[in-house]
Coordinates of C-alpha atoms and ligand atoms in Angstrom, one line a residue:
M22 CA 1.8 -9.7 18.3
A23 CA 4.4 -7.2 19.2
D24 CA 5.8 -9.4 22.0
Q25 CA 6.4 -12.0 19.5
R26 CA 8.7 -10.0 16.9
P27 CA 12.1 -9.5 19.1
S28 CA 13.7 -7.6 15.9
A29 CA 10.4 -5.2 15.1
T30 CA 10.3 -2.1 17.1
P31 CA 7.0 -2.6 19.3
L32 CA 4.2 -0.2 19.6
A33 CA 4.5 1.1 23.2
S34 CA 1.7 3.9 22.9
I35 CA -0.7 5.7 20.4
E36 CA 2.4 8.5 20.8
A37 CA 5.0 6.1 20.0
V38 CA 3.4 5.4 16.6
E39 CA 2.9 9.1 16.3
S40 CA 6.4 9.7 16.5
G41 CA 7.8 6.6 14.9
L42 CA 6.1 7.4 11.7
A43 CA 7.3 11.1 11.8
A44 CA 10.7 10.3 12.2
Q45 CA 10.3 8.6 8.7
G46 CA 8.8 11.8 7.6
Y47 CA 5.3 10.7 7.9
I48 CA 2.9 12.8 9.7
A49 CA -0.3 10.5 11.0
S50 CA -3.0 11.9 12.6
R51 CA -4.2 10.8 15.8
Q52 CA -7.0 8.8 14.1
I53 CA -4.3 7.0 11.9
A54 CA -1.8 6.4 14.5
T55 CA -4.4 5.0 16.5
A56 CA -5.7 2.7 13.9
V57 CA -1.9 1.5 13.5
Y58 CA -1.7 0.8 16.7
L59 CA -4.9 -1.3 17.4
S60 CA -4.0 -3.1 14.3
E61 CA -1.1 -4.3 15.9
K62 CA -2.5 -5.1 19.2
I63 CA -5.6 -7.1 18.3
A64 CA -3.8 -8.7 15.2
K65 CA -6.3 -7.2 12.6
P66 CA -5.3 -5.8 9.0
I67 CA -5.9 -2.2 8.0
L68 CA -8.0 -1.4 5.2
V69 CA -7.2 2.1 4.3
E70 CA -9.9 3.7 2.2
G71 CA -9.4 7.6 0.5
P72 CA -8.7 9.6 -2.3
A73 CA -5.4 9.4 -4.3
G74 CA -2.5 10.9 -2.8
V75 CA -3.6 11.3 0.9
G76 CA -0.7 9.0 2.0
K77 CA -2.3 5.4 2.1
T78 CA 0.6 3.7 0.2
E79 CA 3.1 5.7 2.4
L80 CA 1.7 4.5 5.5
A81 CA 2.8 1.0 4.6
K82 CA 6.0 1.9 3.9
A83 CA 6.8 4.4 6.7
I84 CA 5.4 1.6 9.6
A85 CA 8.3 -0.9 7.7
S86 CA 10.9 1.5 7.8
W87 CA 9.9 2.7 11.2
R88 CA 9.8 -0.7 12.7
G89 CA 12.7 -2.3 10.7
L90 CA 10.7 -4.5 8.9
K91 CA 10.7 -5.7 5.2
M92 CA 8.0 -4.5 3.2
I93 CA 6.2 -6.7 0.6
R94 CA 4.1 -5.0 -1.9
L95 CA 1.5 -6.7 -3.7
Q96 CA -0.1 -4.3 -6.3
C97 CA -3.3 -5.0 -7.7
Y98 CA -4.7 -5.0 -10.9
E99 CA -7.8 -6.0 -13.2
G100 CA -7.2 -9.6 -13.8
L101 CA -4.7 -10.6 -10.9
D102 CA -4.9 -13.9 -10.1
E103 CA -3.6 -16.6 -7.8
A104 CA -0.6 -17.4 -9.8
K105 CA 0.6 -13.9 -9.5
A106 CA -0.4 -13.1 -6.1
L107 CA 0.2 -16.1 -4.0
Y108 CA 1.9 -18.8 -6.0
E109 CA 3.3 -20.5 -9.2
W110 CA 4.6 -24.0 -10.1
K111 CA 8.2 -23.4 -11.4
Y112 CA 6.8 -25.1 -14.7
A113 CA 10.5 -24.7 -16.1
K114 CA 12.1 -26.5 -13.5
Q115 CA 9.8 -29.3 -13.5
L116 CA 10.5 -29.7 -17.3
L117 CA 13.7 -29.8 -17.0
Y118 CA 13.1 -32.4 -13.9
T119 CA 10.9 -35.0 -16.2
Q120 CA 13.9 -34.8 -18.8
I121 CA 16.3 -35.9 -16.2
L122 CA 13.8 -38.5 -15.3
K123 CA 13.1 -39.9 -18.4
D124 CA 16.9 -40.3 -19.0
K125 CA 17.2 -42.0 -15.6
L126 CA 14.0 -44.3 -15.9
G127 CA 15.8 -47.4 -16.4
E128 CA 17.8 -46.9 -13.4
V129 CA 15.2 -45.5 -11.2
L130 CA 12.8 -48.6 -12.2
G131 CA 15.7 -51.3 -12.5
G132 CA 15.2 -52.7 -9.2
A133 CA 11.6 -53.0 -9.3
Q134 CA 10.3 -56.5 -9.6
T135 CA 6.8 -55.9 -10.4
L136 CA 4.6 -53.5 -12.5
H137 CA 2.9 -52.6 -9.1
A138 CA 6.3 -51.7 -7.8
A139 CA 7.6 -49.7 -10.7
L140 CA 4.2 -47.7 -10.7
D141 CA 4.6 -47.1 -6.9
Q142 CA 8.0 -45.4 -7.6
L143 CA 7.0 -43.5 -10.3
H144 CA 4.3 -41.9 -8.0
D145 CA 6.7 -41.0 -5.4
F146 CA 8.3 -39.1 -8.5
G147 CA 5.1 -37.3 -9.4
D148 CA 5.0 -35.9 -5.5
V149 CA 8.1 -34.3 -5.8
F150 CA 7.0 -32.4 -8.6
F151 CA 4.4 -30.8 -6.7
S152 CA 6.3 -30.0 -3.8
K153 CA 7.8 -26.9 -1.9
E154 CA 10.8 -27.5 -3.7
F155 CA 9.0 -26.5 -7.4
V156 CA 6.9 -23.8 -5.9
E157 CA 7.6 -20.1 -6.9
P158 CA 6.1 -17.9 -4.3
R159 CA 4.8 -14.6 -4.9
P160 CA 4.0 -11.7 -2.5
L161 CA 1.2 -13.3 -0.3
L162 CA 3.2 -16.6 0.3
Q163 CA 6.3 -14.5 0.5
A164 CA 5.0 -12.6 3.0
L165 CA 4.0 -15.6 5.4
E166 CA 7.5 -17.3 4.9
Q167 CA 9.1 -14.1 6.2
P168 CA 10.7 -15.5 9.6
G169 CA 11.1 -11.9 11.2
G170 CA 7.6 -10.8 10.1
C171 CA 7.0 -8.1 7.5
V172 CA 4.7 -5.3 6.2
L173 CA 2.2 -6.7 3.6
L174 CA 1.3 -4.3 1.7
I175 CA -1.9 -5.1 -0.4
D176 CA -2.3 -1.9 -2.5
E177 CA -5.3 -1.0 -4.5
I178 CA -7.4 -3.7 -3.6
D179 CA -10.6 -2.2 -5.3
K180 CA -8.2 -2.5 -8.6
S181 CA -9.0 -6.6 -8.5
D182 CA -11.6 -8.2 -9.6
A183 CA -14.4 -8.9 -6.6
E184 CA -13.6 -12.7 -7.2
F185 CA -9.6 -12.1 -6.2
E186 CA -10.7 -11.0 -2.7
S187 CA -12.0 -14.3 -1.8
L188 CA -8.6 -15.7 -2.1
L189 CA -7.5 -13.1 0.5
L190 CA -9.9 -14.2 3.4
E191 CA -8.1 -17.0 4.8
I192 CA -4.5 -15.1 5.0
L193 CA -6.3 -11.9 6.1
S194 CA -8.0 -13.9 9.2
D195 CA -5.9 -16.7 10.2
F196 CA -2.5 -15.5 8.6
Q197 CA -2.6 -18.9 6.4
V198 CA -3.1 -20.3 3.2
S199 CA -3.9 -23.7 1.9
I200 CA -2.3 -24.8 -1.3
P201 CA -4.2 -28.2 -2.4
E202 CA -0.7 -30.1 -2.9
L203 CA 1.2 -28.6 -0.3
G204 CA -1.6 -28.6 2.7
T205 CA -1.8 -25.4 4.9
I206 CA 1.0 -23.3 5.0
A207 CA 1.0 -20.8 8.1
A208 CA 2.9 -17.4 8.8
A209 CA 6.3 -18.1 10.5
M210 CA 5.1 -14.5 12.0
P211 CA 2.0 -12.9 11.4
P212 CA 2.4 -9.6 9.0
T213 CA 1.6 -6.5 9.5
V214 CA -1.0 -6.1 6.6
I215 CA -2.2 -2.9 5.3
L216 CA -4.7 -3.2 2.3
T217 CA -5.8 0.2 0.3
S218 CA -8.4 1.3 -1.8
N219 CA -9.3 4.2 -3.7
S220 CA -12.9 3.3 -3.6
E221 CA -13.3 2.7 -7.2
R222 CA -15.6 -0.2 -6.3
N223 CA -17.2 -1.4 -3.1
L224 CA -15.3 -4.3 -1.3
G225 CA -17.1 -7.3 -0.4
D226 CA -18.7 -7.6 3.6
A227 CA -16.3 -10.6 4.1
L228 CA -13.1 -8.5 3.6
K229 CA -14.2 -5.7 5.4
R230 CA -15.5 -7.9 8.5
R231 CA -11.7 -8.8 8.7
C232 CA -9.9 -5.5 8.8
L233 CA -10.0 -2.3 10.7
H234 CA -11.3 0.3 8.7
L235 CA -9.5 3.6 8.2
H236 CA -10.5 6.4 6.0
I237 CA -7.8 9.0 5.0
G238 CA -9.6 12.3 3.8
F239 CA -7.8 15.4 2.9
P240 CA -5.8 16.6 6.2
E241 CA -7.1 19.5 8.1
Q242 CA -4.7 22.8 7.5
K243 CA -2.6 22.3 10.6
L244 CA -1.7 18.7 9.7
E245 CA -1.2 19.5 6.1
E246 CA 1.1 22.4 6.9
R247 CA 3.4 19.7 9.3
I248 CA 3.3 17.2 6.2
V249 CA 4.9 20.3 3.9
E250 CA 7.3 20.9 6.8
S251 CA 8.3 17.3 6.7
R252 CA 8.6 17.1 2.9
V253 CA 9.5 20.1 1.5
A254 CA 12.9 21.4 2.7
G255 CA 13.5 24.9 2.8
I256 CA 10.2 26.4 2.8
S257 CA 9.2 29.5 4.5
Q258 CA 6.5 29.1 7.3
T259 CA 4.8 32.4 5.7
L260 CA 4.9 30.1 2.3
R261 CA 3.5 27.3 3.8
R262 CA 0.8 28.6 5.7
Q263 CA -0.4 30.4 2.5
L264 CA -0.3 27.9 0.0
V265 CA -1.8 25.5 2.3
G266 CA -4.7 28.0 3.1
F267 CA -4.6 28.4 -0.6
I268 CA -5.0 24.4 -1.1
H269 CA -8.1 24.6 1.4
E270 CA -9.8 27.4 -0.4
I271 CA -9.6 25.4 -4.2
R272 CA -11.1 22.4 -2.3
T273 CA -14.1 24.1 -1.5
L274 CA -14.7 24.8 -5.5
D275 CA -16.7 21.7 -7.4
L276 CA -13.7 20.6 -9.5
K277 CA -13.3 17.0 -11.3
K278 CA -10.3 16.4 -9.3
Q279 CA -9.5 18.0 -5.9
P280 CA -5.9 18.5 -5.5
S281 CA -4.5 16.0 -2.6
V282 CA -1.4 16.0 -0.5
S283 CA 0.7 14.9 -3.1
E284 CA -0.4 17.9 -5.2
T285 CA 0.5 20.2 -2.3
I286 CA 3.8 18.7 -1.8
D287 CA 4.7 19.2 -5.4
W288 CA 3.2 22.6 -5.7
A289 CA 5.3 23.8 -2.3
R290 CA 8.7 22.3 -4.1
V291 CA 7.9 24.0 -7.4
L292 CA 7.4 27.2 -5.5
V293 CA 10.3 26.6 -3.4
L294 CA 12.1 26.3 -6.6
L295 CA 10.8 29.6 -8.1
E296 CA 12.3 31.2 -4.8
A297 CA 9.0 32.1 -3.5
T298 CA 9.0 33.4 0.1
E299 CA 5.2 34.1 0.1
L300 CA 2.1 33.3 -2.2
G301 CA 1.8 36.2 -5.2
H302 CA -1.2 36.2 -7.7
D303 CA 1.0 35.9 -10.8
M304 CA 3.0 33.0 -9.4
V305 CA -0.3 31.0 -8.5
R306 CA -1.4 31.7 -11.9
D307 CA 1.4 30.5 -13.7
T308 CA 1.8 27.3 -11.6
L309 CA -1.9 26.4 -11.4
N310 CA -1.3 23.1 -13.7
V311 CA 1.4 21.8 -11.1
L312 CA -2.1 21.7 -8.8
L313 CA -5.0 21.2 -11.0
K314 CA -4.8 18.3 -13.5
Y315 CA -7.6 19.2 -15.9
E316 CA -7.9 22.3 -17.7
S317 CA -11.8 22.7 -17.0
D318 CA -10.6 22.7 -13.3
V319 CA -7.7 25.4 -14.0
E320 CA -10.7 27.4 -15.8
A321 CA -12.7 27.2 -12.8
A322 CA -10.2 28.3 -10.4
L323 CA -8.7 31.1 -12.3
P324 CA -11.5 33.7 -11.5
H325 CA -10.9 33.0 -7.5
V326 CA -7.2 33.3 -7.5
T327 CA -7.0 36.8 -6.2
T328 CA -9.8 36.1 -3.6
F329 CA -8.0 33.0 -2.6
V330 CA -4.5 34.5 -2.3
A331 CA -5.8 37.6 -0.4
K332 CA -7.8 34.9 1.9
A333 CA -5.0 32.8 2.6
A334 CA -2.4 35.8 3.4
R335 CA -5.2 37.3 5.8
Q336 CA -5.1 33.7 7.5
N337 CA -1.5 33.8 7.8
V338 CA -1.9 37.2 10.0
F339 CA -4.5 35.8 12.3
G340 CA -4.2 32.0 11.9
Ligands
ADP405 N1 0.8 12.3 6.1 C1 1.8 12.3 5.2 N2 3.1 12.6 6.0 C2 4.1 12.5 4.9 N3 3.8 12.7 3.5 C3 2.9 12.4 3.2 C4 1.3 12.2 4.0 N4 0.5 11.9 3.1 C5 0.6 11.9 1.8 N5 2.1 12.2 1.8 C6 3.2 12.3 0.6 O1 2.0 12.5 -0.5 C7 2.6 11.6 -1.5 C8 1.4 10.6 -1.8 O2 1.1 9.8 -0.7 P1 0.8 8.0 -1.4 O3 0.8 7.1 -0.4 O4 1.3 7.7 -2.3 O5 -0.7 8.4 -1.5 P2 -2.2 7.4 -1.9 O6 -1.5 6.0 -1.8 O7 -2.7 7.6 -0.6 O8 -2.7 7.6 -3.2 C9 3.7 11.0 -1.1 O9 4.8 11.3 -1.7 C10 3.6 11.0 0.6 O10 4.9 10.9 0.9
MG406 MG1 -1.2 4.7 -3.3

């Protein structure tokens, strides 16, 4: 596929994917980079599953900006249908056209000698109403129509209804759609397709079969440190290591909502703002609400703060 896209940065190797994404600030694990590489080589969409805030959406954005491709995003929600995802008829334009046609009817039908001929002429106009001219392309169709290819992000597919998945199957396997009035529209250039899911519901087998599966969980400590380094300017190495160490301790607790990478980044920014150079008990206690989103989780974590801060500090020395 890469060879067909003269303008997009080609994927030379898994390492090239890693460094290309890193240049956009996205620190990919080997597993993520491999999935991106393979997806392009075998022209299959990637279905990215994992908890909120681990970089699923950002992965699609980073691929697009690295490769110089436009990103088209379809945000899924309950009730999302074909008219919002694929295409809609331009009703207002059709109405306007009807009005003009009505005014011109005499002129148009003037030449027709018989009723049959008049009907034939009207029929030709009917076809015009359901032609490309009157189609409003929505994200899926827009993606197929990009002459230079694009990254199509179908975000949070698990939020849409199960029936919506069937609409995607043809696009995901053949990069084309069939519209009854228009026929089959094939992609000008097959898009790079990323689907994401927070696993709020199980996805259908037909959809899964068409995709490479990639699970992104919470990153290992070293990787998360690199993510913080990439995203948070002006943070000391000591603080970076300690705060990531602390978060890894917090994640061992039984919480309603575990802090994700996005919370790690937010917390790191807050601590830098407070001019911290290393983790301290009071500062942690006062900023726990940046990390934990439920009062019950804050209460569950508070008794452990002293131990976790100490552990994080020790790790800094030996780690
Ligand atoms: N591997 C990563 N490298 C750089 N930034 C990351 C990484 N993973 C997550 N982030 C950052 O964390 C935040 C949440 O990422 P996002 O893609 O919105 O999460 P998700 O879509 O999984 O809920 C974003 O600000 C993103 O830039
Ligand atoms: Mg997201």
